[in-house]
mmCIF file of C-alpha atoms and ligand atoms in Angstrom:
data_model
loop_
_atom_site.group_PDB
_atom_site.id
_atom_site.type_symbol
_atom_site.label_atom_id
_atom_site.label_comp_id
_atom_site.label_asym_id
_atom_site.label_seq_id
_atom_site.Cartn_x
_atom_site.Cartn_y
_atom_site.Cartn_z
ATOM 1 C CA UNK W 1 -3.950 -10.547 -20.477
ATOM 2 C CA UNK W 2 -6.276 -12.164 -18.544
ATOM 3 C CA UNK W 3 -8.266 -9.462 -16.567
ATOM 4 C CA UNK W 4 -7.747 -5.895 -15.834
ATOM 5 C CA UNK W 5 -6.811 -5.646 -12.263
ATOM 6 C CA UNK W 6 -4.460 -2.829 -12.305
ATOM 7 C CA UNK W 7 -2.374 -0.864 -14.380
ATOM 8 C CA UNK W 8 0.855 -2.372 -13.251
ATOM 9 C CA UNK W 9 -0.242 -6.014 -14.670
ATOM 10 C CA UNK W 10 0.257 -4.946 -18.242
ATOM 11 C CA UNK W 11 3.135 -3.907 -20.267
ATOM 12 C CA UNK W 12 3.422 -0.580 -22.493
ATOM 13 C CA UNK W 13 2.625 -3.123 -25.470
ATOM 14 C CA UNK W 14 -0.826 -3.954 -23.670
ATOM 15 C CA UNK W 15 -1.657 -0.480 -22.695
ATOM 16 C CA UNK W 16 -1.093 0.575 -26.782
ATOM 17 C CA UNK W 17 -2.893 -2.466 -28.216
ATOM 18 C CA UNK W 18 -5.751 -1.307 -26.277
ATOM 19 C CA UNK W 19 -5.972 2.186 -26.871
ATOM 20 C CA UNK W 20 -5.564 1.802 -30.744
ATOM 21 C CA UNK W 21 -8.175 -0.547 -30.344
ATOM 22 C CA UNK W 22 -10.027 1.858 -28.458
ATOM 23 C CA UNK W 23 -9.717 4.165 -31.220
ATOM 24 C CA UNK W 24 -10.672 1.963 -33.937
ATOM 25 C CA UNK W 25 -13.906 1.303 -31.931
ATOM 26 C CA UNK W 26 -14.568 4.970 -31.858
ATOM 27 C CA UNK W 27 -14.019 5.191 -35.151
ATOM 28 C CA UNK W 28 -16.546 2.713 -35.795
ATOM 29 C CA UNK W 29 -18.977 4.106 -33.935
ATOM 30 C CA UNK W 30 -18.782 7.397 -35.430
ATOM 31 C CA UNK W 31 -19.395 6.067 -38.627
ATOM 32 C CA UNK W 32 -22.334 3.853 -37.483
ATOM 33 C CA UNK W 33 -20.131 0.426 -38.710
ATOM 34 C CA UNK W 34 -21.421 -2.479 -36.838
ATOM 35 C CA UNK W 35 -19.053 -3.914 -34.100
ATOM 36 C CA UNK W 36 -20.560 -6.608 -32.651
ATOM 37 C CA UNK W 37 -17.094 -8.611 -31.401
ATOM 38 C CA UNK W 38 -18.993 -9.704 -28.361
ATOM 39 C CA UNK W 39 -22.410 -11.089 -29.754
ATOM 40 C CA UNK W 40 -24.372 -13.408 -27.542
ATOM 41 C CA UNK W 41 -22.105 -12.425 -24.536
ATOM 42 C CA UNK W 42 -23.077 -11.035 -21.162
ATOM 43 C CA UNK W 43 -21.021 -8.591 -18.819
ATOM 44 C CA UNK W 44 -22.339 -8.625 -14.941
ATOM 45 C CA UNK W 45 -21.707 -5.344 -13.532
ATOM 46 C CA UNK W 46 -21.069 -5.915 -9.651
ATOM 47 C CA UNK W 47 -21.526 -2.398 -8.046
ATOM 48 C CA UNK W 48 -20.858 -1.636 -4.273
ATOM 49 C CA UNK W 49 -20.162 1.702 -4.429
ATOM 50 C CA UNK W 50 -22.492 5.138 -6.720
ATOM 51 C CA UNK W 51 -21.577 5.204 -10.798
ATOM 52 C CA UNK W 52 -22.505 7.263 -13.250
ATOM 53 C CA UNK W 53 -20.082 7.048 -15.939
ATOM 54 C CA UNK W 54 -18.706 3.471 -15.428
ATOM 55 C CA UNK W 55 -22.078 2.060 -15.145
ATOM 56 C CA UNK W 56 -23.521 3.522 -18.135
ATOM 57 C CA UNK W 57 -20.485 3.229 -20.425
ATOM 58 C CA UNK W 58 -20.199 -0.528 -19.581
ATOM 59 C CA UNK W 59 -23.829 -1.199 -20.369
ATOM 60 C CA UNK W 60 -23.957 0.715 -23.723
ATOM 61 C CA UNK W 61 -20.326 -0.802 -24.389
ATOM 62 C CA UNK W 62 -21.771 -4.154 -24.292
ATOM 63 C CA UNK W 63 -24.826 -2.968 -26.373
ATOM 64 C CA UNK W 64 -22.594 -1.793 -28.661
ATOM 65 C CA UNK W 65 -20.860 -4.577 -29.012
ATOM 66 C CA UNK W 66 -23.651 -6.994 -29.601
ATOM 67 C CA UNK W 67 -23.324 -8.155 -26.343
ATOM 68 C CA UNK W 68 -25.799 -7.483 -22.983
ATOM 69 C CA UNK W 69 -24.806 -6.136 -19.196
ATOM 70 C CA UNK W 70 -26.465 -6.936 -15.985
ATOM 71 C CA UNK W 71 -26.600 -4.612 -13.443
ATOM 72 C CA UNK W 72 -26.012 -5.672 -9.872
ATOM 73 C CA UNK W 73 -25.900 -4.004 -6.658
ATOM 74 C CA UNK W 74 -24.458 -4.867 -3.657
ATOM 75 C CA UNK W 75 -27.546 -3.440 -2.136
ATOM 76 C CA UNK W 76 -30.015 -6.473 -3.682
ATOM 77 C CA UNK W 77 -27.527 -9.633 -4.163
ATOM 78 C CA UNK W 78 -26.599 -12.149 -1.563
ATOM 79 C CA UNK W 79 -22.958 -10.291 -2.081
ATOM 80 C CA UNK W 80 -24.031 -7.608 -0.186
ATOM 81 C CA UNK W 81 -25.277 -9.275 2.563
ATOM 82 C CA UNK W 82 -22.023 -11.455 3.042
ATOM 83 C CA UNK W 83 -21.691 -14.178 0.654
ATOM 84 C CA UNK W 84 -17.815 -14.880 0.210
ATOM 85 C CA UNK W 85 -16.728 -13.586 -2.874
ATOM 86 C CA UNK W 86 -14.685 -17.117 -3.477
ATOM 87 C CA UNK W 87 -18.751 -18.528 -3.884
ATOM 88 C CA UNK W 88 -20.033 -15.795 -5.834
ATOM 89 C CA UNK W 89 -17.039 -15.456 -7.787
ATOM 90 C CA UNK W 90 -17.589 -19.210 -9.000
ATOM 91 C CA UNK W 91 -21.205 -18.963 -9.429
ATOM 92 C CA UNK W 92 -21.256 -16.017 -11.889
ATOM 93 C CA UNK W 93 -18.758 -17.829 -13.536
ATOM 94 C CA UNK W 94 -21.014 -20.205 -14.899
ATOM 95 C CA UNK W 95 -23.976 -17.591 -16.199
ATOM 96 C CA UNK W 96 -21.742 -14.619 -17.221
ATOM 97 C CA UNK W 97 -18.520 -14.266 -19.849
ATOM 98 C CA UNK W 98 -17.171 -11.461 -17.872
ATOM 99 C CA UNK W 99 -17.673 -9.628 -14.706
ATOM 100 C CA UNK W 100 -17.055 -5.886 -13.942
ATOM 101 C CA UNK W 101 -16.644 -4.808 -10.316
ATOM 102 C CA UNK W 102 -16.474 -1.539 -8.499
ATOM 103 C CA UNK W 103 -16.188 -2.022 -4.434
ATOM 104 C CA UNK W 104 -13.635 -0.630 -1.492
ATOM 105 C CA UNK W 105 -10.731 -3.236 -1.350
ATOM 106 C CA UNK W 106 -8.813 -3.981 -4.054
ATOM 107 C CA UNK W 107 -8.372 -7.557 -2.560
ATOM 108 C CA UNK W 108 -11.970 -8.129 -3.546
ATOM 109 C CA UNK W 109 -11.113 -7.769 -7.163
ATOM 110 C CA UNK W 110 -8.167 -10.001 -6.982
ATOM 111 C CA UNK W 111 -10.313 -12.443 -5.025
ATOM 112 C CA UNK W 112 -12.860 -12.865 -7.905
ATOM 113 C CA UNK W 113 -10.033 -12.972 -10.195
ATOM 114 C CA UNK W 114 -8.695 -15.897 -8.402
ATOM 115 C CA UNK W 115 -11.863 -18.126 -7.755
ATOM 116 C CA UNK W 116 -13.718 -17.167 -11.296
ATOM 117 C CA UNK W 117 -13.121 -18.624 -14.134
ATOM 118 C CA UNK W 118 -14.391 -15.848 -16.617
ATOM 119 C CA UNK W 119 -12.597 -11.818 -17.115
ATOM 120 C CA UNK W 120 -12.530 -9.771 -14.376
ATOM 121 C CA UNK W 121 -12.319 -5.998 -15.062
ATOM 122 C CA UNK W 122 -11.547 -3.038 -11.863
ATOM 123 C CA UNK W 123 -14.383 -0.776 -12.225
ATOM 124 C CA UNK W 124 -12.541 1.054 -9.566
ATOM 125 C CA UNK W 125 -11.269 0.142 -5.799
ATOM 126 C CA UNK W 126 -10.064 2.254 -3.218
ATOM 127 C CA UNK W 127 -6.556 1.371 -4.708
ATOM 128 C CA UNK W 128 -7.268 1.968 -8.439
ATOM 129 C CA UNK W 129 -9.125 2.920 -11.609
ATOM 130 C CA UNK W 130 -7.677 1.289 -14.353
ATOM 131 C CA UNK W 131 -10.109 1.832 -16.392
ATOM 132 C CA UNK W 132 -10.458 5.528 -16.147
ATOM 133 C CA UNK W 133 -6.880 6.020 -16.646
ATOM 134 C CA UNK W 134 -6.651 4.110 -19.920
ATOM 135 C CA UNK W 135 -9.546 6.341 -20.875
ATOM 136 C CA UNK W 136 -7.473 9.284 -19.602
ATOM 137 C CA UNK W 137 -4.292 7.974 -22.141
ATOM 138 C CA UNK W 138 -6.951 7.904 -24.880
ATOM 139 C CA UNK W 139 -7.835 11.205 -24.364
ATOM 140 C CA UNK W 140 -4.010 12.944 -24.252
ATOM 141 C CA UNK W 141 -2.906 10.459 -27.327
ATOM 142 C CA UNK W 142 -5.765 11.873 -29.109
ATOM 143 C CA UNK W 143 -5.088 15.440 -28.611
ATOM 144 C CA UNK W 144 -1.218 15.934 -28.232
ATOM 145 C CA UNK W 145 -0.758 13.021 -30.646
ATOM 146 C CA UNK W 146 2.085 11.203 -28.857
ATOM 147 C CA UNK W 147 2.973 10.740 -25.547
ATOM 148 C CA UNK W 148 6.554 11.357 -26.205
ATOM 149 C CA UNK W 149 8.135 13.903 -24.536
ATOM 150 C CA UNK W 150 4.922 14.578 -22.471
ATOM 151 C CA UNK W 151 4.695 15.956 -18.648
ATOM 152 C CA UNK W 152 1.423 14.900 -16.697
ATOM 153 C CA UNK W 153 0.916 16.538 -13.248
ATOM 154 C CA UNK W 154 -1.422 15.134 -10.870
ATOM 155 C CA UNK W 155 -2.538 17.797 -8.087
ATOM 156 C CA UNK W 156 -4.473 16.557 -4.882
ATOM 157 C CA UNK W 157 -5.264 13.127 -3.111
ATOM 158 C CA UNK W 158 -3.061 10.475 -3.379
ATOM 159 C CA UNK W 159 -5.871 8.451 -3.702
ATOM 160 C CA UNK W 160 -6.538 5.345 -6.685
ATOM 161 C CA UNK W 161 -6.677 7.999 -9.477
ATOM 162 C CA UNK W 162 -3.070 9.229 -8.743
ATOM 163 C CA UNK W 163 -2.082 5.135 -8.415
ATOM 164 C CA UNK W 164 -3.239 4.800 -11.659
ATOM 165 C CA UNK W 165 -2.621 7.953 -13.313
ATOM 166 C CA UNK W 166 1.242 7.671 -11.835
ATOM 167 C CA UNK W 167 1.500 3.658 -13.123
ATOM 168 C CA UNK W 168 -0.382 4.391 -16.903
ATOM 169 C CA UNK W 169 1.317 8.044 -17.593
ATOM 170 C CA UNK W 170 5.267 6.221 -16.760
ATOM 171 C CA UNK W 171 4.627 3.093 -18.153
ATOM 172 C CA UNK W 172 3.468 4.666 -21.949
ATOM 173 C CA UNK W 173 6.553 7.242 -21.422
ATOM 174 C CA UNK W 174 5.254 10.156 -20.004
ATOM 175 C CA UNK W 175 7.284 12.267 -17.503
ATOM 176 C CA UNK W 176 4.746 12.318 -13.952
ATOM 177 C CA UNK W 177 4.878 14.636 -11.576
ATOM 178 C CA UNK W 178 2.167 14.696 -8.642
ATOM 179 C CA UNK W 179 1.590 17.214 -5.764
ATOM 180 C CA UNK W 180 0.160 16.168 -2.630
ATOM 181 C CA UNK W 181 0.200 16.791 0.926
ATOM 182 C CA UNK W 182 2.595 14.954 2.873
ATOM 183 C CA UNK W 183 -0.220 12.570 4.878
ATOM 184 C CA UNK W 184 -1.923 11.760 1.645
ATOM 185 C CA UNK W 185 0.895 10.431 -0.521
ATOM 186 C CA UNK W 186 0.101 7.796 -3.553
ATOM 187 C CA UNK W 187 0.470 3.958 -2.554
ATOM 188 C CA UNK W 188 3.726 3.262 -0.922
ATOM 189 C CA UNK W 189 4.687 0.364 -3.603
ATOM 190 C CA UNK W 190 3.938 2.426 -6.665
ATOM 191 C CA UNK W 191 6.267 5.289 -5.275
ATOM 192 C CA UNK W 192 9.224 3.377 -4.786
ATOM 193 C CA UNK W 193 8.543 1.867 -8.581
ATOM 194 C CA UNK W 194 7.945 5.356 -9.920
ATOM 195 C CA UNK W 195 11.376 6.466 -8.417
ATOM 196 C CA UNK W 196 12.824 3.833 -10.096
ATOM 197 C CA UNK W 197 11.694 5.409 -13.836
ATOM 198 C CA UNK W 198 13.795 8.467 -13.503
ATOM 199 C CA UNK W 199 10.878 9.910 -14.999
ATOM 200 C CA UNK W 200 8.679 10.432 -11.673
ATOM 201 C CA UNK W 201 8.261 13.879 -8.942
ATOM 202 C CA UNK W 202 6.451 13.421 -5.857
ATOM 203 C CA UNK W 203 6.434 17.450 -4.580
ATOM 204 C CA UNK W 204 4.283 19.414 -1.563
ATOM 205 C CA UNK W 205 4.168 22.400 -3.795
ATOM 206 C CA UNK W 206 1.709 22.217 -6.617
ATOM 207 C CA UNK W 207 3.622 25.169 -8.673
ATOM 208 C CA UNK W 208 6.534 22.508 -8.298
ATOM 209 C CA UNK W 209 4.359 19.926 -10.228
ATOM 210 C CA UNK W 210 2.494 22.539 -12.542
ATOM 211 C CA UNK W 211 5.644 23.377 -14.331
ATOM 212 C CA UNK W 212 6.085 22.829 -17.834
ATOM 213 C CA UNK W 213 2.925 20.488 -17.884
ATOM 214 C CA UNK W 214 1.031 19.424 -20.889
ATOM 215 C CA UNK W 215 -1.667 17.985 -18.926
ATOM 216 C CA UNK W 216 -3.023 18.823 -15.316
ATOM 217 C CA UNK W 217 -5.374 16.937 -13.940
ATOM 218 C CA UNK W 218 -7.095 16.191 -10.706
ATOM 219 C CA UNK W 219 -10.032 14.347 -8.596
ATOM 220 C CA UNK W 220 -12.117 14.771 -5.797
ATOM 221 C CA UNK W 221 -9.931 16.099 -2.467
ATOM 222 C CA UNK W 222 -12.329 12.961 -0.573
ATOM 223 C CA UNK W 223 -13.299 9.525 -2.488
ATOM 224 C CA UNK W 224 -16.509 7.226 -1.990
ATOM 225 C CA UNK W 225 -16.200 5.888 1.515
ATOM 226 C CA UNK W 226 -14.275 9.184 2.768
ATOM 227 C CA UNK W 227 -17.375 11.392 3.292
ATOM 228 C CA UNK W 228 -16.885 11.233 6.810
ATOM 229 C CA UNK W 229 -13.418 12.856 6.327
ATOM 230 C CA UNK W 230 -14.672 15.576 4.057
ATOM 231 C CA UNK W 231 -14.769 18.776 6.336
ATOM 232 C CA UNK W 232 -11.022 17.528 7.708
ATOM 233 C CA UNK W 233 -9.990 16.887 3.820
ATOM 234 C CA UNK W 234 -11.399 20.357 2.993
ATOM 235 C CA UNK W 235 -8.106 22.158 5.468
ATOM 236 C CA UNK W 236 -5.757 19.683 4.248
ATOM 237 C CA UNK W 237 -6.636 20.107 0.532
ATOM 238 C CA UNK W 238 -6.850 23.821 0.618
ATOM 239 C CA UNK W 239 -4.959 25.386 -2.072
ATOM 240 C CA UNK W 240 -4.421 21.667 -4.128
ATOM 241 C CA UNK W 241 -6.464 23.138 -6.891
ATOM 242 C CA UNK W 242 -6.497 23.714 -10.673
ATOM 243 C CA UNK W 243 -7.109 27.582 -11.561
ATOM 244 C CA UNK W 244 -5.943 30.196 -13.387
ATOM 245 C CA UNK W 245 -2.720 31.715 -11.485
ATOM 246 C CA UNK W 246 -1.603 27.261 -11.463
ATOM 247 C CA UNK W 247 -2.538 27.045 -15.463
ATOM 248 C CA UNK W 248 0.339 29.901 -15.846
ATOM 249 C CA UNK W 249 2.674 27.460 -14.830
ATOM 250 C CA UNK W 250 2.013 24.903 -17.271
ATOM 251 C CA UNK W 251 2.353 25.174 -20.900
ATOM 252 C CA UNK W 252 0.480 27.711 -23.266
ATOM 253 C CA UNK W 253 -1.452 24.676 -24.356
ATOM 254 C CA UNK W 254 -1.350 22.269 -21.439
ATOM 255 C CA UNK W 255 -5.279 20.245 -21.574
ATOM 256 C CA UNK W 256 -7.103 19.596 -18.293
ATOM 257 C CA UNK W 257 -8.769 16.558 -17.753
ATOM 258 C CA UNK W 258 -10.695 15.224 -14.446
ATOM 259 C CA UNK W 259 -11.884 11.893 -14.184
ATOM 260 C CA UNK W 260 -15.434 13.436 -12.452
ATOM 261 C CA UNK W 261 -17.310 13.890 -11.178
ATOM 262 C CA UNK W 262 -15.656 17.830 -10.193
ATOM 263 C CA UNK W 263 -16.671 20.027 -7.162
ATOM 264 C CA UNK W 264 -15.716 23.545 -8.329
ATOM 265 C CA UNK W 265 -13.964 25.510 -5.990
ATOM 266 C CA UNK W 266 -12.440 22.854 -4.074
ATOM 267 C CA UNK W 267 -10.086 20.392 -6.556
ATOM 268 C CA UNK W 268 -10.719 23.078 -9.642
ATOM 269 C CA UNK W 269 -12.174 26.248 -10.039
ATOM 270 C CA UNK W 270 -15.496 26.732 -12.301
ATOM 271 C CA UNK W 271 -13.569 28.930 -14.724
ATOM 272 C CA UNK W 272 -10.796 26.664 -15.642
ATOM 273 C CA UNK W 273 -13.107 24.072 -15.720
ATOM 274 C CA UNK W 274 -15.469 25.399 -18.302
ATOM 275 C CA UNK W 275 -12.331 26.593 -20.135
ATOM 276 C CA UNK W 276 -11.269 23.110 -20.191
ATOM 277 C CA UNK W 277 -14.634 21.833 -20.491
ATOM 278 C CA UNK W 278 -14.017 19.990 -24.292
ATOM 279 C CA UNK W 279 -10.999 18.241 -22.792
ATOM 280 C CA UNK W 280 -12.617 16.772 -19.594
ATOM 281 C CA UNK W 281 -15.848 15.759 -21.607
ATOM 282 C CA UNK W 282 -14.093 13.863 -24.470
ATOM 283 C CA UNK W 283 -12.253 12.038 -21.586
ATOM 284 C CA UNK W 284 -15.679 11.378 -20.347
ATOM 285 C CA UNK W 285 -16.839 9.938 -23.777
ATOM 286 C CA UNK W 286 -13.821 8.083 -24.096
ATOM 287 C CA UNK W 287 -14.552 5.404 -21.195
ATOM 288 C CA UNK W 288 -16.816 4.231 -23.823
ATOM 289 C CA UNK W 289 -14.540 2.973 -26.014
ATOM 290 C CA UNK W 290 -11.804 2.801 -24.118
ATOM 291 C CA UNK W 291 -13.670 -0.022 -21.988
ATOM 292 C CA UNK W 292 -15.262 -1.691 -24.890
ATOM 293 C CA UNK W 293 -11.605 -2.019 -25.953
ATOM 294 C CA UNK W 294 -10.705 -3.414 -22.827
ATOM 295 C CA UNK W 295 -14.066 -6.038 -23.022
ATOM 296 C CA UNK W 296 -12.954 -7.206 -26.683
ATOM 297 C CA UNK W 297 -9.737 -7.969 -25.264
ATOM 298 C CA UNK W 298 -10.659 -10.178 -22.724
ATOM 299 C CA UNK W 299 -14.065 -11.490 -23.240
ATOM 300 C CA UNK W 300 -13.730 -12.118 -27.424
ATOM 301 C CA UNK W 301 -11.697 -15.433 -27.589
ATOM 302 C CA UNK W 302 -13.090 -16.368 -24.377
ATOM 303 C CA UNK W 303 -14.316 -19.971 -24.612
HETATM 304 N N1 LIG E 1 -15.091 8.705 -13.343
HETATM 305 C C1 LIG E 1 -15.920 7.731 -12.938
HETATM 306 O O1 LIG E 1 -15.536 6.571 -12.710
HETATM 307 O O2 LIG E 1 -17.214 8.125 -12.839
HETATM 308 P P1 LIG E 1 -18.405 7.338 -12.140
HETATM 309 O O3 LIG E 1 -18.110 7.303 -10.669
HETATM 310 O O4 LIG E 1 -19.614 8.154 -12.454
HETATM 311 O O5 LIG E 1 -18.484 5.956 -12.704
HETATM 312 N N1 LIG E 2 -11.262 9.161 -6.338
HETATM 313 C C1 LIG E 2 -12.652 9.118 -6.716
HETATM 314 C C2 LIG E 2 -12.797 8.774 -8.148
HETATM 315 C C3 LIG E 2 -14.209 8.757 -8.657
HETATM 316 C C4 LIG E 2 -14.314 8.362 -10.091
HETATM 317 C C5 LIG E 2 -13.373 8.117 -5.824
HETATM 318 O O1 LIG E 2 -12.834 7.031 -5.592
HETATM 319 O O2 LIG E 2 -14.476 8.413 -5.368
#
C-alpha cells in the first residue's frame, strides 16, 4: 500500500491491519503512551474544498505522532490559481513525506499520486472518502464487535460517502443495502462490483433498506460543490431520512452513525440524532486514529 486513493485499492487484509492499528493508537492515546512513529516528518494538507473534522484530525494526528502538518489552501497556493498538479505534485515531493488532499475530482488525487514521489492520502473527492469510511468500520467493529453477520444501510445521495461506505462495508463482510432515488444512484462501476458480492441491495424504498439493519447511516442530501442544487435536492430527497417510524425497521439495537456534518430535519431528524448522538460522535473521534493509522502505514518506512 502505497497511498490511500480509494477503498477499492486495498484488500480486506489492508482494511483490518489498519483498523487494529487504529485501535492500538487509540489505545495509546488514552493511556497517554507516547507514539511518535512519525518523528521529524511533515504531512501537507492540500485543501480545496471547507473541513472541519479532516483538517483538524490530520493536524493533531501528526502532532500526535511526533510528526508536523501544513495547512494549505487552494485559496493562497499557486494550486489554486492553476498550477498543474503534475508540477506541484513533484515539488511537494521534495519538502513533504506525505501529502493529504481534499478537492472535486478524484482524477486530481490520482494525478498527484502519479507525478509525486511521497504518500498520497483522499481527504475526500467528489467520488470518495476513504478515510471517513475506515473511520466509520472503526466505529461499528468497536461497538458490535465483529462485522460478521452485519447489515449496513445507507439512506440518501449516492454521492462519495455511499461509494465508500458500499466498497469498505462488502469488502470487510458486511451485508450493504442502500436506498436512493433513482437519478442519484452510487457510481456506476462500484454497482456492478457490489452486485457481484451477493451481499449488496440497491432499493427506491428506504423501509426496503432499513430492514433488519444493525447500522443506518446517512449524509448530507447535497455535497460541497452542490449548493446550487440544494432547493432541487430538497424535493428529490424528501422522505430519504433517518427517524423514528425508519429506526422501527431496523434492529432493537441497530447504531446510527453520520459522517457530518448533519442538517436535522432533512437527512435525519433531531431526535434520532441526539438519541444516537454517542454513536455518531465516537465515529467523529475515531478519524483521529483511524487516519493516524492510515499515516503510520504509509509515511513510517518511507525513505
Ligand atoms: N466528515 C468530514 O469529512 O468532515 P469535515 O468536512 O468537517 O472534514
Ligand atoms: N457528502 C459530503 C460529505 C462531507 C463530509 C460532501 O461531500 O460534502
Amino acid at each position: 500500500m502505497n497511498h490511500l486513493l480509494k477503498l477499492g485499492d486495498l484488500s480486506e487484509k489492508e482494511i483490518l491491519s489498519i483498523l487494529n492499528l487504529a485501535d492500538q493508537l487509540k489505545y495509546e492515546k488514552k493511556h497517554n503512551i507516547e507514539h511518535h512513529y512519525l518523528k521529524g516528518k511533515t504531512l501537507g494538507m492540500i485543501f480545496a474544498k471547507s473541513s472541519t473534522r479532516t483538517r483538524v484530525s490530520f493536524e493533531v494526528g501528526m502532532y500526535d505522532l511526533g510528526g508536523s502538518a501544513l495547512f494549505l489552501s487552494n485559496a493562497n497556493t499557486q494550486l489554486g490559481r492553476g498550477e498543474p498538479v503534475e508540477d506541484t505534485a513533484r515539488v511537494l515531493s521534495r519538502y513533504l513525506d506525505g501529502i493529504m488532499i481534499r478537492t472535486f475530482d478524484q482524477s486530481e488525487v490520482e494525478t498527484f499520486a502519479k507525478y509525486g514521489s511521497i504518500p498520497i492520502i483522499n481527504g475526500l473527492t467528489d467520488y470518495a472518502h476513504p478515510c471517513q469510511v475506515l473511520a466509520d468500520l472503526m466505529t461499528i467493529r468497536e461497538i458490535k464487535n465483529t462485522f460478521k453477520g452485519m447489515k449496513m444501510t445507507f439512506i440518501g445521495d449516492g454521492n462519495n460517502m455511499a461509494n465508500s461506505l458500499i466498497v469498505g462495508g462488502l469488502k470487510v463482510g458486511m451485508e450493504v443495502a442502500v436506498a436512493c432515488p433513482k437519478d442519484y444512484k452510487p457510481d456506476s462501476d462500484i454497482l456492478k462490483w457490489a452486485e457481484t458480492t451477493g451481499k449488496f441491495t440497491l432499493t427506491e424504498d428506504i423501509y426496503e433498506a432499513a430492514e433488519n439493519a444493525d447500522v443506518l447511516y446517512t449524509d448530507v442530501w447535497a455535497s460541497m460543490g452542490e449548493e446550487s442544487e440544494a432547493e432541487v435536492r430538497k424535493k428529490v430527497f424528501k422522505g430519504y431520512q433517518i427517524n423514528s417510524d425508519l429506526m422501527k425497521a431496523a434492529k432493537p439495537d441497530a447504531i446510527v452513525l453520520h459522517c457530518l456534518p448533519a442538517h436535522r430535519g432533512e437527512e435525519i431528524t433531531a431526535d434520532v440524532f441526539e438519541a444516537h448522538a454517542d454513536e455518531i460522535f465516537e465515529e467523529a473521534e475515531n478519524r483521529l486514529h483511524a487516519q493516524k493509522a492510515v499515516m503510520v502505514k504509509l509515511m513510517r518506512d518511507y525513505a
